[in-house]
mmCIF file of C-alpha atoms in Angstrom:
data_model
loop_
_atom_site.group_PDB
_atom_site.id
_atom_site.type_symbol
_atom_site.label_atom_id
_atom_site.label_comp_id
_atom_site.label_asym_id
_atom_site.label_seq_id
_atom_site.Cartn_x
_atom_site.Cartn_y
_atom_site.Cartn_z
ATOM 1 C CA MET H 1 123.234 79.147 69.296
ATOM 2 C CA ASP H 2 119.895 81.408 69.920
ATOM 3 C CA PRO H 3 121.177 84.054 72.146
ATOM 4 C CA GLY H 4 118.334 83.532 74.364
ATOM 5 C CA TYR H 5 118.759 79.622 75.225
ATOM 6 C CA PRO H 6 120.830 79.358 78.162
ATOM 7 C CA LYS H 7 118.058 81.296 79.994
ATOM 8 C CA LEU H 8 115.654 78.538 78.813
ATOM 9 C CA GLN H 9 117.504 76.376 80.951
ATOM 10 C CA GLN H 10 115.848 78.035 84.105
ATOM 11 C CA LYS H 11 112.701 76.124 82.795
ATOM 12 C CA GLU H 12 111.787 72.409 83.765
ATOM 13 C CA GLU H 13 110.789 70.560 80.583
ATOM 14 C CA GLU H 14 110.443 66.942 80.065
ATOM 15 C CA PRO H 15 113.764 64.950 79.374
ATOM 16 C CA MET H 16 113.759 63.240 75.709
ATOM 17 C CA PRO H 17 112.784 59.557 75.602
ATOM 18 C CA ARG H 18 115.957 59.117 74.426
ATOM 19 C CA LYS H 19 119.430 60.476 74.735
ATOM 20 C CA ASP H 20 121.979 58.612 72.918
ATOM 21 C CA ASP H 21 121.368 60.869 69.615
ATOM 22 C CA PHE H 22 121.761 63.689 71.530
ATOM 23 C CA GLN H 23 125.372 62.550 73.516
ATOM 24 C CA SER H 24 126.585 61.412 69.528
ATOM 25 C CA LEU H 25 125.875 64.782 68.282
ATOM 26 C CA VAL H 26 127.086 66.811 71.028
ATOM 27 C CA GLY H 27 130.096 64.446 70.793
ATOM 28 C CA ALA H 28 130.609 64.807 67.477
ATOM 29 C CA LEU H 29 130.202 69.410 68.123
ATOM 30 C CA LEU H 30 132.945 69.103 70.488
ATOM 31 C CA TYR H 31 135.268 67.474 68.197
ATOM 32 C CA VAL H 32 134.991 70.315 65.512
ATOM 33 C CA ALA H 33 135.079 72.272 68.123
ATOM 34 C CA ILE H 34 138.421 71.434 69.713
ATOM 35 C CA ASN H 35 140.070 70.935 66.284
ATOM 36 C CA THR H 36 139.024 73.420 63.855
ATOM 37 C CA ARG H 37 135.965 75.717 64.492
ATOM 38 C CA PRO H 38 136.354 77.892 67.742
ATOM 39 C CA ASP H 39 133.210 79.586 66.327
ATOM 40 C CA ILE H 40 130.947 76.717 67.869
ATOM 41 C CA ALA H 41 133.223 76.021 70.883
ATOM 42 C CA ILE H 42 130.699 77.927 73.678
ATOM 43 C CA SER H 43 128.009 76.029 71.783
ATOM 44 C CA ALA H 44 129.217 72.920 72.158
ATOM 45 C CA SER H 45 130.691 73.825 75.910
ATOM 46 C CA ILE H 46 126.847 74.692 76.546
ATOM 47 C CA LEU H 47 125.480 71.739 74.896
ATOM 48 C CA GLY H 48 128.135 69.503 76.892
ATOM 49 C CA ARG H 49 126.640 70.206 80.350
ATOM 50 C CA LYS H 50 123.133 68.962 79.364
ATOM 51 C CA VAL H 51 124.195 65.344 78.046
ATOM 52 C CA ASN H 52 123.103 63.489 81.089
ATOM 53 C CA ASN H 53 119.545 64.451 80.753
ATOM 54 C CA PRO H 54 118.804 66.689 77.918
ATOM 55 C CA CYS H 55 115.472 68.208 77.028
ATOM 56 C CA GLN H 56 113.564 68.934 73.287
ATOM 57 C CA ALA H 57 115.070 72.685 74.106
ATOM 58 C CA ASP H 58 118.588 71.228 74.137
ATOM 59 C CA TRP H 59 117.879 68.919 71.107
ATOM 60 C CA THR H 60 116.585 71.805 69.316
ATOM 61 C CA GLU H 61 119.526 73.799 69.921
ATOM 62 C CA ALA H 62 121.859 70.992 68.815
ATOM 63 C CA LYS H 63 120.531 70.762 65.246
ATOM 64 C CA ARG H 64 120.505 74.002 65.074
ATOM 65 C CA ALA H 65 124.558 74.260 65.284
ATOM 66 C CA LEU H 66 124.556 71.495 63.002
ATOM 67 C CA ARG H 67 122.693 73.617 60.495
ATOM 68 C CA TYR H 68 125.364 76.269 61.185
ATOM 69 C CA LEU H 69 128.207 73.994 60.340
ATOM 70 C CA ASN H 70 126.360 72.898 57.211
ATOM 71 C CA SER H 71 125.808 75.556 56.026
ATOM 72 C CA THR H 72 129.599 77.406 56.498
ATOM 73 C CA ALA H 73 131.110 73.704 55.635
ATOM 74 C CA GLU H 74 133.299 75.844 53.168
ATOM 75 C CA MET H 75 135.471 77.606 55.795
ATOM 76 C CA LYS H 76 138.182 77.074 57.158
ATOM 77 C CA LEU H 77 141.031 78.533 59.622
ATOM 78 C CA LYS H 78 144.032 80.310 57.968
ATOM 79 C CA LEU H 79 147.042 79.384 59.806
ATOM 80 C CA GLY H 80 150.695 80.593 60.258
ATOM 81 C CA GLY H 81 152.149 84.100 58.894
ATOM 82 C CA ALA H 82 154.342 86.438 60.387
ATOM 83 C CA GLY H 83 153.160 87.571 64.695
ATOM 84 C CA LYS H 84 153.731 87.025 67.999
ATOM 85 C CA LEU H 85 152.032 85.053 70.031
ATOM 86 C CA GLU H 86 149.062 87.004 71.925
ATOM 87 C CA ALA H 87 146.278 86.103 74.000
ATOM 88 C CA TYR H 88 142.451 87.267 74.009
ATOM 89 C CA VAL H 89 140.957 86.370 77.117
ATOM 90 C CA ASP H 90 137.135 87.209 78.160
ATOM 91 C CA ALA H 91 134.442 86.047 80.483
ATOM 92 C CA ASP H 92 130.411 86.029 80.830
ATOM 93 C CA TRP H 93 129.777 86.212 84.206
ATOM 94 C CA ALA H 94 127.221 84.216 85.611
ATOM 95 C CA GLY H 95 126.407 82.851 82.328
ATOM 96 C CA ASP H 96 125.122 79.397 83.515
ATOM 97 C CA HIS H 97 121.460 80.259 84.507
ATOM 98 C CA GLN H 98 120.858 77.368 86.954
ATOM 99 C CA ASP H 99 124.235 77.592 89.335
ATOM 100 C CA ARG H 100 125.293 81.479 88.361
ATOM 101 C CA LYS H 101 129.486 80.422 87.520
ATOM 102 C CA SER H 102 130.475 82.228 84.442
ATOM 103 C CA ASN H 103 132.203 80.908 81.443
ATOM 104 C CA SER H 104 135.786 81.649 80.846
ATOM 105 C CA GLY H 105 137.570 81.902 77.094
ATOM 106 C CA PHE H 106 140.213 82.470 75.451
ATOM 107 C CA ILE H 107 142.331 82.337 72.208
ATOM 108 C CA PHE H 108 146.312 82.617 71.480
ATOM 109 C CA HIS H 109 147.710 83.635 67.929
ATOM 110 C CA VAL H 110 150.531 83.513 66.394
ATOM 111 C CA GLY H 111 149.840 84.547 62.916
ATOM 112 C CA GLY H 112 147.019 82.606 63.059
ATOM 113 C CA PRO H 113 145.016 80.790 65.545
ATOM 114 C CA ILE H 114 147.319 77.838 67.485
ATOM 115 C CA SER H 115 145.061 77.492 70.894
ATOM 116 C CA TRP H 116 141.674 78.224 72.095
ATOM 117 C CA ALA H 117 139.318 77.263 74.930
ATOM 118 C CA VAL H 118 136.094 77.546 76.716
ATOM 119 C CA ARG H 119 135.649 76.751 80.490
ATOM 120 C CA LYS H 120 133.269 76.479 82.883
ATOM 121 C CA GLN H 121 134.664 78.570 86.334
ATOM 122 C CA GLN H 122 134.816 76.097 89.219
ATOM 123 C CA CYS H 123 133.852 79.180 91.700
ATOM 124 C CA VAL H 124 131.165 81.535 91.491
ATOM 125 C CA THR H 125 132.070 84.880 91.298
ATOM 126 C CA LEU H 126 130.916 87.742 93.012
ATOM 127 C CA LEU H 127 131.876 90.216 90.711
ATOM 128 C CA SER H 128 132.244 90.885 86.936
ATOM 129 C CA THR H 129 135.857 91.975 87.696
ATOM 130 C CA GLU H 130 136.316 88.352 89.368
ATOM 131 C CA ALA H 131 135.169 86.436 86.930
ATOM 132 C CA GLU H 132 137.479 88.164 84.046
ATOM 133 C CA TYR H 133 140.582 87.539 87.135
ATOM 134 C CA ALA H 134 139.616 83.894 87.042
ATOM 135 C CA ALA H 135 139.415 83.851 82.957
ATOM 136 C CA LEU H 136 142.962 85.702 82.876
ATOM 137 C CA ALA H 137 144.452 83.163 85.432
ATOM 138 C CA GLU H 138 142.666 79.939 83.202
ATOM 139 C CA ALA H 139 144.729 81.422 79.986
ATOM 140 C CA CYS H 140 148.080 82.129 81.748
ATOM 141 C CA ARG H 141 148.479 78.699 82.880
ATOM 142 C CA VAL H 142 148.033 77.199 79.198
ATOM 143 C CA LEU H 143 150.186 80.540 78.219
ATOM 144 C CA LEU H 144 152.843 78.870 80.455
ATOM 145 C CA TRP H 145 152.849 75.651 78.410
ATOM 146 C CA LEU H 146 152.945 77.106 74.926
ATOM 147 C CA ARG H 147 155.648 79.410 76.187
ATOM 148 C CA LYS H 148 157.945 76.329 77.309
ATOM 149 C CA LEU H 149 156.530 74.554 73.982
ATOM 150 C CA MET H 150 157.723 77.386 71.755
ATOM 151 C CA LYS H 151 161.304 77.612 73.614
ATOM 152 C CA ASP H 152 161.729 74.081 72.379
ATOM 153 C CA ILE H 153 161.491 74.870 68.755
ATOM 154 C CA GLY H 154 163.735 77.838 68.869
ATOM 155 C CA GLU H 155 161.139 80.679 69.092
ATOM 156 C CA ASP H 156 162.215 84.091 71.284
ATOM 157 C CA THR H 157 159.900 84.310 74.125
ATOM 158 C CA THR H 158 162.718 86.542 75.817
ATOM 159 C CA GLU H 159 159.685 89.340 75.446
ATOM 160 C CA PRO H 160 156.710 89.414 77.451
ATOM 161 C CA ILE H 161 153.496 87.962 76.007
ATOM 162 C CA VAL H 162 150.422 90.187 74.995
ATOM 163 C CA ILE H 163 147.291 89.447 76.527
ATOM 164 C CA ARG H 164 144.425 91.500 75.708
ATOM 165 C CA GLU H 165 141.795 92.336 78.150
ATOM 166 C CA ASP H 166 138.417 94.102 78.136
ATOM 167 C CA ASN H 167 138.106 94.861 81.719
ATOM 168 C CA GLN H 168 139.855 97.847 83.032
ATOM 169 C CA SER H 169 138.955 96.911 87.109
ATOM 170 C CA CYS H 170 140.822 93.316 86.148
ATOM 171 C CA MET H 171 143.625 95.230 85.024
ATOM 172 C CA ALA H 172 143.617 97.340 88.034
ATOM 173 C CA MET H 173 143.994 94.655 90.391
ATOM 174 C CA LEU H 174 147.328 93.893 88.832
ATOM 175 C CA ARG H 175 148.805 97.182 89.579
ATOM 176 C CA THR H 176 146.981 97.268 93.271
ATOM 177 C CA GLU H 177 149.897 95.847 95.892
ATOM 178 C CA GLY H 178 148.227 94.065 98.577
ATOM 179 C CA GLY H 179 144.917 92.918 97.368
ATOM 180 C CA ASN H 180 141.692 94.952 99.112
ATOM 181 C CA ARG H 181 139.102 94.354 100.815
ATOM 182 C CA ARG H 182 136.814 92.915 97.991
ATOM 183 C CA THR H 183 139.688 90.593 96.605
ATOM 184 C CA LYS H 184 141.204 88.957 99.610
ATOM 185 C CA HIS H 185 139.441 85.683 99.144
ATOM 186 C CA ILE H 186 140.617 85.353 95.433
ATOM 187 C CA ASP H 187 144.722 86.563 96.433
ATOM 188 C CA THR H 188 145.652 82.687 96.990
ATOM 189 C CA ARG H 189 144.326 81.352 93.843
ATOM 190 C CA TYR H 190 145.373 83.822 91.731
ATOM 191 C CA ASN H 191 147.686 86.354 92.636
ATOM 192 C CA PHE H 192 150.663 84.334 90.691
ATOM 193 C CA ILE H 193 149.011 86.677 87.926
ATOM 194 C CA ARG H 194 150.655 89.330 89.364
ATOM 195 C CA ASP H 195 153.992 87.365 89.816
ATOM 196 C CA LEU H 196 154.202 86.964 86.096
ATOM 197 C CA ALA H 197 153.247 90.509 85.345
ATOM 198 C CA SER H 198 155.743 92.028 88.176
ATOM 199 C CA ASN H 199 158.684 89.128 85.834
ATOM 200 C CA ASN H 200 157.867 90.905 82.340
ATOM 201 C CA VAL H 201 156.400 87.187 81.410
ATOM 202 C CA ILE H 202 153.098 88.691 80.366
ATOM 203 C CA LYS H 203 151.975 92.065 79.397
ATOM 204 C CA VAL H 204 148.649 93.023 79.761
ATOM 205 C CA GLN H 205 146.443 95.527 77.581
ATOM 206 C CA TYR H 206 143.226 96.760 77.487
ATOM 207 C CA CYS H 207 141.390 95.800 74.764
ATOM 208 C CA PRO H 208 137.682 97.784 73.810
ATOM 209 C CA ALA H 209 134.608 95.560 73.730
ATOM 210 C CA GLU H 210 134.226 95.491 70.523
ATOM 211 C CA CYS H 211 137.400 93.985 69.591
ATOM 212 C CA MET H 212 137.277 91.547 72.028
ATOM 213 C CA ILE H 213 137.664 87.785 69.562
ATOM 214 C CA ALA H 214 137.325 86.412 72.379
ATOM 215 C CA ASP H 215 133.487 87.419 72.989
ATOM 216 C CA ALA H 216 132.269 84.923 71.188
ATOM 217 C CA LEU H 217 133.986 81.608 73.247
ATOM 218 C CA THR H 218 131.949 83.059 76.743
ATOM 219 C CA LYS H 219 128.201 83.606 75.560
ATOM 220 C CA PRO H 220 126.282 82.888 72.179
ATOM 221 C CA LEU H 221 126.442 86.047 70.224
ATOM 222 C CA SER H 222 124.073 87.416 67.372
ATOM 223 C CA ARG H 223 124.284 86.994 64.013
ATOM 224 C CA VAL H 224 126.250 90.042 62.732
ATOM 225 C CA LYS H 225 128.644 89.837 65.912
ATOM 226 C CA LEU H 226 129.422 86.627 65.166
ATOM 227 C CA GLU H 227 130.205 86.951 61.641
ATOM 228 C CA ILE H 228 133.096 90.099 63.209
ATOM 229 C CA CYS H 229 134.415 87.424 65.744
ATOM 230 C CA ARG H 230 134.276 84.525 63.146
ATOM 231 C CA LYS H 231 136.978 86.527 60.837
ATOM 232 C CA LYS H 232 139.044 88.030 63.350
ATOM 233 C CA MET H 233 139.691 84.690 64.602
ATOM 234 C CA GLY H 234 140.833 83.246 61.289
ATOM 235 C CA LEU H 235 138.870 81.710 60.045
ATOM 236 C CA GLN H 236 137.960 82.409 56.158
ATOM 237 C CA SER H 237 135.811 81.379 53.594
ATOM 238 C CA LEU H 238 137.276 78.749 50.463
ATOM 239 C CA GLN H 239 135.154 80.729 48.184
ATOM 240 C CA LEU H 240 136.166 84.466 49.121
ATOM 241 C CA GLU H 241 139.506 83.157 48.871
ATOM 242 C CA GLU H 242 139.269 81.557 44.974
ATOM 243 C CA GLU H 243 137.564 84.719 44.020
#
């Protein structure tokens, strides 16, 4: 997706005369994004918000995503391998230029990707730290379910699960007792993250922005950065593997 496309949504354009084709294409993109291609998850999510009233620019971006899939059809997810459950969590603050709500993105790995999601946050956050904290809360909800699933199949879940986060202020909030004037309005909803950390269920570690895989799940990226994140996610080319 064109990195500048989200900003174009602010402009008013004529709606498409027929939106059935757009809805059908976006539905197909969502199916692929959920099952095998996390690299198009944010594109499918943004386009999915326009299915009720798409315009020509939306149709152009949907076809762009389709062409990207066609040109990378030989890629597949590399699953399995040794490793412990870990997560990468990120947020794009005020990523929606219409209502200024943020995008949350997270991906879980156990030797390879096993779960990922892109979600538009339900509340408008006032700071990037709040957006990251909200994304961390969303990821922890999925983490608790994965932890129970792993326990059911006999996997060890006694050690804290590492969550990689690229916002130092967000991590500092986990260590702050009682909150402060700037964050008290989000304490009630997201305070359970601090409980998980204090009970050694999770261990939040800093991850530099250039190593943050989940960055590709929060906003459209340039080609070079997308290729880097795509490789770290576990998407590999069949042609390279054969060679």
